[in-house]
mmCIF file of C-alpha atoms and ligand atoms in Angstrom:
data_model
loop_
_atom_site.group_PDB
_atom_site.id
_atom_site.type_symbol
_atom_site.label_atom_id
_atom_site.label_comp_id
_atom_site.label_asym_id
_atom_site.label_seq_id
_atom_site.Cartn_x
_atom_site.Cartn_y
_atom_site.Cartn_z
ATOM 1 C CA UNK S 1 -79.200 -14.108 15.103
ATOM 2 C CA UNK S 2 -76.787 -13.866 17.660
ATOM 3 C CA UNK S 3 -72.925 -12.269 17.415
ATOM 4 C CA UNK S 4 -69.216 -12.551 18.656
ATOM 5 C CA UNK S 5 -67.671 -9.815 18.814
ATOM 6 C CA UNK S 6 -63.985 -9.910 16.230
ATOM 7 C CA UNK S 7 -60.797 -8.505 17.763
ATOM 8 C CA UNK S 8 -61.235 -6.040 14.999
ATOM 9 C CA UNK S 9 -64.631 -5.240 16.376
ATOM 10 C CA UNK S 10 -67.164 -6.249 14.126
ATOM 11 C CA UNK S 11 -68.927 -9.004 14.232
ATOM 12 C CA UNK S 12 -69.539 -13.083 13.187
ATOM 13 C CA UNK S 13 -72.597 -14.492 14.018
ATOM 14 C CA UNK S 14 -72.572 -17.324 16.906
ATOM 15 C CA UNK S 15 -73.795 -20.274 14.277
ATOM 16 C CA UNK S 16 -73.058 -20.887 11.004
ATOM 17 C CA UNK S 17 -74.008 -23.502 8.467
ATOM 18 C CA UNK S 18 -71.486 -26.708 7.528
ATOM 19 C CA UNK S 19 -71.278 -27.153 4.340
ATOM 20 C CA UNK S 20 -68.720 -30.914 4.904
ATOM 21 C CA UNK S 21 -69.921 -33.472 2.180
ATOM 22 C CA UNK S 22 -72.362 -30.493 0.119
ATOM 23 C CA UNK S 23 -70.948 -31.563 -3.468
ATOM 24 C CA UNK S 24 -68.676 -34.079 -2.274
ATOM 25 C CA UNK S 25 -66.157 -35.342 0.686
ATOM 26 C CA UNK S 26 -62.545 -35.898 -0.729
ATOM 27 C CA UNK S 27 -63.994 -36.416 -4.129
ATOM 28 C CA UNK S 28 -66.580 -34.014 -6.083
ATOM 29 C CA UNK S 29 -70.019 -35.534 -6.147
ATOM 30 C CA UNK S 30 -72.715 -34.507 -8.730
ATOM 31 C CA UNK S 31 -75.102 -36.242 -8.343
ATOM 32 C CA UNK S 32 -77.369 -34.040 -5.910
ATOM 33 C CA UNK S 33 -76.452 -30.107 -6.724
ATOM 34 C CA UNK S 34 -80.027 -28.988 -7.153
ATOM 35 C CA UNK S 35 -80.920 -30.760 -4.063
ATOM 36 C CA UNK S 36 -77.181 -29.038 -2.108
ATOM 37 C CA UNK S 37 -78.263 -25.739 -3.632
ATOM 38 C CA UNK S 38 -82.129 -25.280 -2.126
ATOM 39 C CA UNK S 39 -80.873 -26.361 1.171
ATOM 40 C CA UNK S 40 -78.253 -23.873 1.524
ATOM 41 C CA UNK S 41 -80.911 -20.896 0.570
ATOM 42 C CA UNK S 42 -83.739 -22.410 2.256
ATOM 43 C CA UNK S 43 -80.621 -22.218 4.814
ATOM 44 C CA UNK S 44 -80.200 -19.017 4.878
ATOM 45 C CA UNK S 45 -84.294 -17.922 4.886
ATOM 46 C CA UNK S 46 -83.704 -19.278 8.253
ATOM 47 C CA UNK S 47 -81.488 -16.942 9.306
ATOM 48 C CA UNK S 48 -77.895 -19.145 8.800
ATOM 49 C CA UNK S 49 -76.095 -16.554 6.752
ATOM 50 C CA UNK S 50 -72.972 -17.969 7.881
ATOM 51 C CA UNK S 51 -71.475 -20.616 5.013
ATOM 52 C CA UNK S 52 -68.542 -22.026 5.511
ATOM 53 C CA UNK S 53 -66.889 -23.560 3.492
ATOM 54 C CA UNK S 54 -63.484 -24.611 1.802
ATOM 55 C CA UNK S 55 -61.469 -25.366 -1.780
ATOM 56 C CA UNK S 56 -61.389 -28.809 -0.522
ATOM 57 C CA UNK S 57 -64.962 -29.652 0.253
ATOM 58 C CA UNK S 58 -66.060 -32.235 -2.666
ATOM 59 C CA UNK S 59 -62.428 -31.324 -4.028
ATOM 60 C CA UNK S 60 -63.707 -27.495 -5.101
ATOM 61 C CA UNK S 61 -66.660 -28.252 -6.355
ATOM 62 C CA UNK S 62 -68.848 -27.567 -2.940
ATOM 63 C CA UNK S 63 -67.171 -24.010 -3.109
ATOM 64 C CA UNK S 64 -69.610 -24.272 -6.475
ATOM 65 C CA UNK S 65 -72.620 -24.997 -4.701
ATOM 66 C CA UNK S 66 -72.723 -22.629 -2.138
ATOM 67 C CA UNK S 67 -71.739 -20.177 -4.802
ATOM 68 C CA UNK S 68 -74.925 -20.690 -6.928
ATOM 69 C CA UNK S 69 -76.776 -20.174 -3.321
ATOM 70 C CA UNK S 70 -75.364 -16.750 -2.950
ATOM 71 C CA UNK S 71 -77.268 -15.155 -5.508
ATOM 72 C CA UNK S 72 -80.088 -15.322 -4.331
ATOM 73 C CA UNK S 73 -79.316 -13.617 -1.526
ATOM 74 C CA UNK S 74 -77.455 -9.576 -0.842
ATOM 75 C CA UNK S 75 -73.338 -10.560 -0.412
ATOM 76 C CA UNK S 76 -74.019 -8.011 2.386
ATOM 77 C CA UNK S 77 -76.506 -9.804 4.337
ATOM 78 C CA UNK S 78 -73.685 -13.035 4.340
ATOM 79 C CA UNK S 79 -70.797 -13.541 5.808
ATOM 80 C CA UNK S 80 -68.606 -16.217 3.777
ATOM 81 C CA UNK S 81 -65.523 -18.568 4.914
ATOM 82 C CA UNK S 82 -63.675 -20.305 2.930
ATOM 83 C CA UNK S 83 -60.154 -22.163 3.846
ATOM 84 C CA UNK S 84 -57.270 -22.814 1.995
ATOM 85 C CA UNK S 85 -55.225 -25.917 1.760
ATOM 86 C CA UNK S 86 -51.714 -26.871 3.122
ATOM 87 C CA UNK S 87 -51.102 -28.106 0.021
ATOM 88 C CA UNK S 88 -50.986 -24.620 -1.157
ATOM 89 C CA UNK S 89 -49.206 -21.998 1.902
ATOM 90 C CA UNK S 90 -46.537 -21.086 -0.749
ATOM 91 C CA UNK S 91 -46.676 -17.618 -1.124
ATOM 92 C CA UNK S 92 -47.935 -18.469 -5.339
ATOM 93 C CA UNK S 93 -50.243 -20.957 -3.915
ATOM 94 C CA UNK S 94 -52.009 -18.243 -1.188
ATOM 95 C CA UNK S 95 -53.194 -16.398 -4.468
ATOM 96 C CA UNK S 96 -53.586 -18.617 -6.755
ATOM 97 C CA UNK S 97 -55.857 -20.241 -3.760
ATOM 98 C CA UNK S 98 -57.831 -17.101 -3.148
ATOM 99 C CA UNK S 99 -58.045 -17.072 -7.553
ATOM 100 C CA UNK S 100 -60.086 -20.494 -7.670
ATOM 101 C CA UNK S 101 -62.289 -19.932 -4.463
ATOM 102 C CA UNK S 102 -63.415 -17.057 -5.363
ATOM 103 C CA UNK S 103 -64.090 -17.687 -8.943
ATOM 104 C CA UNK S 104 -65.802 -21.306 -7.626
ATOM 105 C CA UNK S 105 -67.838 -18.017 -5.107
ATOM 106 C CA UNK S 106 -68.338 -16.576 -8.203
ATOM 107 C CA UNK S 107 -67.674 -13.372 -5.663
ATOM 108 C CA UNK S 108 -64.634 -10.359 -5.090
ATOM 109 C CA UNK S 109 -64.497 -10.993 -1.662
ATOM 110 C CA UNK S 110 -64.601 -13.354 1.113
ATOM 111 C CA UNK S 111 -65.750 -12.187 5.463
ATOM 112 C CA UNK S 112 -63.316 -14.862 6.054
ATOM 113 C CA UNK S 113 -60.599 -16.526 4.565
ATOM 114 C CA UNK S 114 -58.616 -19.704 7.258
ATOM 115 C CA UNK S 115 -55.164 -21.757 7.012
ATOM 116 C CA UNK S 116 -56.739 -24.898 7.140
ATOM 117 C CA UNK S 117 -54.659 -27.200 8.834
ATOM 118 C CA UNK S 118 -50.587 -26.088 9.196
ATOM 119 C CA UNK S 119 -48.683 -26.744 7.294
ATOM 120 C CA UNK S 120 -45.548 -28.899 8.022
ATOM 121 C CA UNK S 121 -43.329 -27.665 5.026
ATOM 122 C CA UNK S 122 -43.716 -24.155 4.767
ATOM 123 C CA UNK S 123 -42.230 -21.730 6.900
ATOM 124 C CA UNK S 124 -45.994 -19.757 8.372
ATOM 125 C CA UNK S 125 -44.290 -16.155 7.299
ATOM 126 C CA UNK S 126 -44.568 -17.110 3.767
ATOM 127 C CA UNK S 127 -47.864 -17.869 3.958
ATOM 128 C CA UNK S 128 -49.086 -14.932 5.864
ATOM 129 C CA UNK S 129 -46.684 -12.706 3.303
ATOM 130 C CA UNK S 130 -49.760 -13.986 0.338
ATOM 131 C CA UNK S 131 -52.305 -13.868 3.193
ATOM 132 C CA UNK S 132 -51.651 -9.794 4.022
ATOM 133 C CA UNK S 133 -51.930 -9.015 0.720
ATOM 134 C CA UNK S 134 -54.915 -10.480 -0.018
ATOM 135 C CA UNK S 135 -56.633 -8.381 3.028
ATOM 136 C CA UNK S 136 -54.762 -5.501 1.605
ATOM 137 C CA UNK S 137 -56.248 -5.407 -1.794
ATOM 138 C CA UNK S 138 -59.912 -6.101 -0.564
ATOM 139 C CA UNK S 139 -60.300 -10.139 -1.600
ATOM 140 C CA UNK S 140 -59.979 -11.322 2.393
ATOM 141 C CA UNK S 141 -61.596 -9.383 5.490
ATOM 142 C CA UNK S 142 -60.251 -10.996 7.804
ATOM 143 C CA UNK S 143 -57.589 -13.672 7.807
ATOM 144 C CA UNK S 144 -57.845 -16.750 10.747
ATOM 145 C CA UNK S 145 -56.489 -20.440 11.692
ATOM 146 C CA UNK S 146 -57.489 -24.048 11.312
ATOM 147 C CA UNK S 147 -56.756 -27.083 13.908
ATOM 148 C CA UNK S 148 -53.709 -24.532 14.824
ATOM 149 C CA UNK S 149 -52.363 -25.455 18.717
ATOM 150 C CA UNK S 150 -51.012 -22.037 20.606
ATOM 151 C CA UNK S 151 -48.064 -22.279 19.223
ATOM 152 C CA UNK S 152 -48.714 -21.874 15.988
ATOM 153 C CA UNK S 153 -50.965 -19.548 17.540
ATOM 154 C CA UNK S 154 -49.456 -17.305 18.310
ATOM 155 C CA UNK S 155 -46.955 -17.076 15.205
ATOM 156 C CA UNK S 156 -49.613 -16.454 13.432
ATOM 157 C CA UNK S 157 -50.693 -13.834 15.355
ATOM 158 C CA UNK S 158 -46.722 -12.573 15.465
ATOM 159 C CA UNK S 159 -46.941 -12.580 11.362
ATOM 160 C CA UNK S 160 -50.555 -11.838 10.584
ATOM 161 C CA UNK S 161 -51.010 -7.360 9.806
ATOM 162 C CA UNK S 162 -54.700 -7.846 11.318
ATOM 163 C CA UNK S 163 -56.142 -9.374 13.476
ATOM 164 C CA UNK S 164 -56.065 -13.068 13.452
ATOM 165 C CA UNK S 165 -60.593 -14.278 13.625
ATOM 166 C CA UNK S 166 -60.728 -17.361 14.788
ATOM 167 C CA UNK S 167 -59.503 -21.099 15.359
ATOM 168 C CA UNK S 168 -61.368 -23.603 13.988
ATOM 169 C CA UNK S 169 -60.951 -26.664 15.691
ATOM 170 C CA UNK S 170 -63.098 -29.877 17.251
ATOM 171 C CA UNK S 171 -64.668 -28.996 19.969
ATOM 172 C CA UNK S 172 -67.710 -30.082 21.485
ATOM 173 C CA UNK S 173 -69.423 -31.898 24.746
ATOM 174 C CA UNK S 174 -67.135 -35.249 23.669
ATOM 175 C CA UNK S 175 -63.933 -33.861 22.516
ATOM 176 C CA UNK S 176 -62.245 -31.106 25.347
ATOM 177 C CA UNK S 177 -59.245 -31.482 24.151
ATOM 178 C CA UNK S 178 -59.245 -27.699 22.691
ATOM 179 C CA UNK S 179 -60.095 -27.289 26.621
ATOM 180 C CA UNK S 180 -56.654 -29.399 27.770
ATOM 181 C CA UNK S 181 -53.909 -28.025 25.673
ATOM 182 C CA UNK S 182 -54.815 -24.514 26.309
ATOM 183 C CA UNK S 183 -56.421 -23.776 22.472
ATOM 184 C CA UNK S 184 -59.570 -22.499 24.224
ATOM 185 C CA UNK S 185 -57.773 -20.748 27.262
ATOM 186 C CA UNK S 186 -55.286 -18.834 24.398
ATOM 187 C CA UNK S 187 -58.182 -17.824 22.553
ATOM 188 C CA UNK S 188 -59.825 -15.404 25.656
ATOM 189 C CA UNK S 189 -57.043 -14.496 26.479
ATOM 190 C CA UNK S 190 -55.793 -12.705 22.540
ATOM 191 C CA UNK S 191 -60.387 -12.032 23.070
ATOM 192 C CA UNK S 192 -59.691 -14.536 19.933
ATOM 193 C CA UNK S 193 -62.885 -17.171 19.513
ATOM 194 C CA UNK S 194 -63.303 -20.410 18.608
ATOM 195 C CA UNK S 195 -65.417 -22.013 16.211
ATOM 196 C CA UNK S 196 -66.464 -25.085 17.027
ATOM 197 C CA UNK S 197 -66.332 -27.766 14.076
ATOM 198 C CA UNK S 198 -67.939 -31.472 14.681
ATOM 199 C CA UNK S 199 -70.403 -29.719 17.825
ATOM 200 C CA UNK S 200 -72.975 -33.000 17.019
ATOM 201 C CA UNK S 201 -70.443 -35.647 15.700
ATOM 202 C CA UNK S 202 -68.979 -38.848 17.394
ATOM 203 C CA UNK S 203 -71.728 -39.677 19.172
ATOM 204 C CA UNK S 204 -72.631 -36.387 21.435
ATOM 205 C CA UNK S 205 -76.480 -37.193 20.429
ATOM 206 C CA UNK S 206 -76.053 -40.435 22.411
ATOM 207 C CA UNK S 207 -75.131 -39.209 25.294
ATOM 208 C CA UNK S 208 -76.883 -39.568 28.051
ATOM 209 C CA UNK S 209 -76.873 -36.352 29.647
ATOM 210 C CA UNK S 210 -77.561 -34.793 26.994
ATOM 211 C CA UNK S 211 -80.568 -36.815 26.317
ATOM 212 C CA UNK S 212 -82.103 -36.693 29.847
ATOM 213 C CA UNK S 213 -81.688 -33.091 30.091
ATOM 214 C CA UNK S 214 -83.069 -32.971 26.327
ATOM 215 C CA UNK S 215 -86.065 -34.456 27.705
ATOM 216 C CA UNK S 216 -86.300 -32.697 30.912
ATOM 217 C CA UNK S 217 -86.287 -29.105 28.703
ATOM 218 C CA UNK S 218 -88.579 -30.145 25.942
ATOM 219 C CA UNK S 219 -85.619 -29.820 23.962
ATOM 220 C CA UNK S 220 -83.737 -31.673 21.278
ATOM 221 C CA UNK S 221 -80.170 -32.927 22.435
ATOM 222 C CA UNK S 222 -78.575 -31.415 18.583
ATOM 223 C CA UNK S 223 -80.586 -28.069 20.970
ATOM 224 C CA UNK S 224 -77.959 -28.864 23.775
ATOM 225 C CA UNK S 225 -75.384 -30.298 21.790
ATOM 226 C CA UNK S 226 -75.484 -26.504 20.373
ATOM 227 C CA UNK S 227 -76.208 -24.285 23.142
ATOM 228 C CA UNK S 228 -73.990 -25.840 25.420
ATOM 229 C CA UNK S 229 -70.971 -24.214 23.169
ATOM 230 C CA UNK S 230 -72.561 -21.073 21.922
ATOM 231 C CA UNK S 231 -73.407 -19.681 25.359
ATOM 232 C CA UNK S 232 -70.100 -20.338 26.378
ATOM 233 C CA UNK S 233 -67.885 -16.889 26.000
ATOM 234 C CA UNK S 234 -65.877 -16.659 22.738
ATOM 235 C CA UNK S 235 -67.397 -19.530 21.543
ATOM 236 C CA UNK S 236 -69.791 -20.190 18.177
ATOM 237 C CA UNK S 237 -69.911 -23.289 16.478
ATOM 238 C CA UNK S 238 -70.953 -24.411 12.721
ATOM 239 C CA UNK S 239 -73.249 -27.881 12.432
ATOM 240 C CA UNK S 240 -73.907 -29.072 9.118
ATOM 241 C CA UNK S 241 -77.488 -30.397 8.218
ATOM 242 C CA UNK S 242 -78.498 -32.012 4.439
ATOM 243 C CA UNK S 243 -81.944 -32.224 6.345
ATOM 244 C CA UNK S 244 -84.619 -29.220 6.310
ATOM 245 C CA UNK S 245 -85.594 -30.737 9.614
ATOM 246 C CA UNK S 246 -81.901 -30.724 11.197
ATOM 247 C CA UNK S 247 -81.572 -27.065 10.417
ATOM 248 C CA UNK S 248 -84.292 -25.851 11.957
ATOM 249 C CA UNK S 249 -83.681 -27.982 15.205
ATOM 250 C CA UNK S 250 -80.193 -26.689 15.464
ATOM 251 C CA UNK S 251 -80.732 -22.570 14.963
ATOM 252 C CA UNK S 252 -83.524 -23.003 17.833
ATOM 253 C CA UNK S 253 -80.589 -23.082 19.661
ATOM 254 C CA UNK S 254 -80.507 -19.477 19.512
ATOM 255 C CA UNK S 255 -84.019 -19.280 21.467
ATOM 256 C CA UNK S 256 -83.438 -20.978 24.363
ATOM 257 C CA UNK S 257 -81.074 -20.416 27.548
ATOM 258 C CA UNK S 258 -79.252 -23.258 30.162
ATOM 259 C CA UNK S 259 -79.244 -22.101 33.689
ATOM 260 C CA UNK S 260 -76.111 -22.194 35.292
ATOM 261 C CA UNK S 261 -76.281 -24.914 36.722
ATOM 262 C CA UNK S 262 -76.967 -26.862 33.407
ATOM 263 C CA UNK S 263 -73.975 -25.653 31.324
ATOM 264 C CA UNK S 264 -72.292 -26.737 34.805
ATOM 265 C CA UNK S 265 -74.044 -30.388 35.185
ATOM 266 C CA UNK S 266 -72.812 -30.353 30.779
ATOM 267 C CA UNK S 267 -69.471 -28.932 31.227
ATOM 268 C CA UNK S 268 -68.710 -32.764 34.183
ATOM 269 C CA UNK S 269 -70.725 -34.323 31.437
ATOM 270 C CA UNK S 270 -68.719 -35.541 28.473
ATOM 271 C CA UNK S 271 -65.146 -37.507 28.477
ATOM 272 C CA UNK S 272 -65.122 -40.806 30.281
ATOM 273 C CA UNK S 273 -69.330 -40.492 30.975
HETATM 274 N N1 NAP J 301 -61.759 -27.010 10.010
HETATM 275 C C1 NAP J 301 -61.298 -27.718 9.954
HETATM 276 O O1 NAP J 301 -60.596 -28.544 9.716
HETATM 277 C C2 NAP J 301 -63.319 -28.653 9.525
HETATM 278 C C3 NAP J 301 -63.321 -30.490 9.991
HETATM 279 C C4 NAP J 301 -64.624 -30.983 10.428
HETATM 280 C C5 NAP J 301 -65.822 -29.738 9.914
HETATM 281 N N2 NAP J 301 -65.342 -28.206 9.533
HETATM 282 C C6 NAP J 301 -66.076 -27.525 9.826
HETATM 283 O O2 NAP J 301 -67.565 -28.135 10.657
HETATM 284 C C7 NAP J 301 -69.099 -28.839 9.919
HETATM 285 C C8 NAP J 301 -69.578 -29.069 11.102
HETATM 286 O O3 NAP J 301 -68.517 -30.324 11.369
HETATM 287 P P1 NAP J 301 -69.318 -32.000 10.329
HETATM 288 O O4 NAP J 301 -70.146 -31.563 9.885
HETATM 289 O O5 NAP J 301 -68.241 -32.384 10.690
HETATM 290 O O6 NAP J 301 -69.716 -32.541 11.770
HETATM 291 P P2 NAP J 301 -71.223 -31.856 12.579
HETATM 292 O O7 NAP J 301 -72.029 -30.867 12.273
HETATM 293 O O8 NAP J 301 -70.819 -31.907 14.069
HETATM 294 O O9 NAP J 301 -71.694 -32.760 12.393
HETATM 295 C C9 NAP J 301 -72.771 -33.155 10.890
HETATM 296 C C10 NAP J 301 -73.641 -34.147 11.128
HETATM 297 O O10 NAP J 301 -74.926 -34.366 11.968
HETATM 298 C C11 NAP J 301 -75.778 -34.939 11.230
HETATM 299 N N3 NAP J 301 -76.829 -33.558 12.257
HETATM 300 C C12 NAP J 301 -77.037 -32.347 11.740
HETATM 301 N N4 NAP J 301 -78.035 -31.838 12.651
HETATM 302 C C13 NAP J 301 -78.236 -32.951 13.559
HETATM 303 C C14 NAP J 301 -79.622 -32.953 14.124
HETATM 304 N N5 NAP J 301 -80.249 -31.961 14.907
HETATM 305 N N6 NAP J 301 -79.925 -33.954 14.578
HETATM 306 C C15 NAP J 301 -79.264 -35.057 13.822
HETATM 307 N N7 NAP J 301 -78.760 -35.069 13.172
HETATM 308 C C16 NAP J 301 -78.011 -34.065 13.079
HETATM 309 C C17 NAP J 301 -75.946 -34.370 10.469
HETATM 310 O O11 NAP J 301 -76.810 -35.091 9.132
HETATM 311 P P3 NAP J 301 -78.056 -34.350 8.354
HETATM 312 O O12 NAP J 301 -77.329 -33.965 7.311
HETATM 313 O O13 NAP J 301 -79.177 -36.207 8.539
HETATM 314 O O14 NAP J 301 -79.174 -33.766 9.513
HETATM 315 C C18 NAP J 301 -74.618 -34.692 9.980
HETATM 316 O O15 NAP J 301 -74.540 -36.586 9.443
HETATM 317 C C19 NAP J 301 -69.088 -28.997 8.754
HETATM 318 O O16 NAP J 301 -69.452 -28.724 7.648
HETATM 319 C C20 NAP J 301 -67.442 -27.703 8.115
HETATM 320 O O17 NAP J 301 -68.154 -27.286 7.272
HETATM 321 C C21 NAP J 301 -64.322 -27.862 9.040
#
């Protein structure tokens, strides 16, 4: 595995396993539990030690599946990220939410705890009062945010007693909003890694530039899409797959490099092509 440095001097794996849709989407799906746990275990065996989940995934059930899969490994070898939903962003809400997440994950701490979306109603100062306590008492190793704009990130930086570890946002070859709105540039200025979600979604794999380069390099379109992200300074990503072949395919993006010319060609491809 390769790592990106976090502002606190520790490291985060550049490739993690997304888990949205494992154990259900907006409601729980218990029908494929053993299969999903097996897939997560095999993914960890392949090298996906960074698992990204959230309390809302499968209405809590995804965390239970991640927790079951974690039992096959040493806790210290895993990097577990979960997220508190904006509905729970009050002081008491955050405290209750982490208790629930830790119980479902069956662990004493999470490596990274993200505010899933900025709350429209609850001031960040209240949310961070609780987040700071969770870091102080060791239940949370690092705090981060998700779907934040630059202004919201700056406020989070000011309120957080420890370094904000990441902003998890949608970023892929066909979705460059974080470039246009300055979030990627701001993260780089602050030495905060940006976690790109949905790296292969939304027509990325069918894009002509990706297909042509994949054929020329003898790799898959997904490897091109993922490699383009993780080769950028300060960018990590968390593709989700429930298919072992795709999981192997995606992690192989760590094993080759795009030339500066290829990176530039992909930089210039994208929206509107
Ligand atoms: N913070 C947030 O608000 C937020 C929002 C969205 C997502 N996320 C996180 O980011 C993770 C990734 O994002 P995502 O799930 O939206 O999108 P994604 O990982 O870009 O795409 C997942 C889809 O791509 C397919 N896929 C994966 N690898 C493939 C490959 N090599 N070849 C062909 N198809 C492939 C998967 O199908 P198969 O299962 O068939 O491979 C699945 O349908 C999520 O799982 C979640 O953990 C966070």
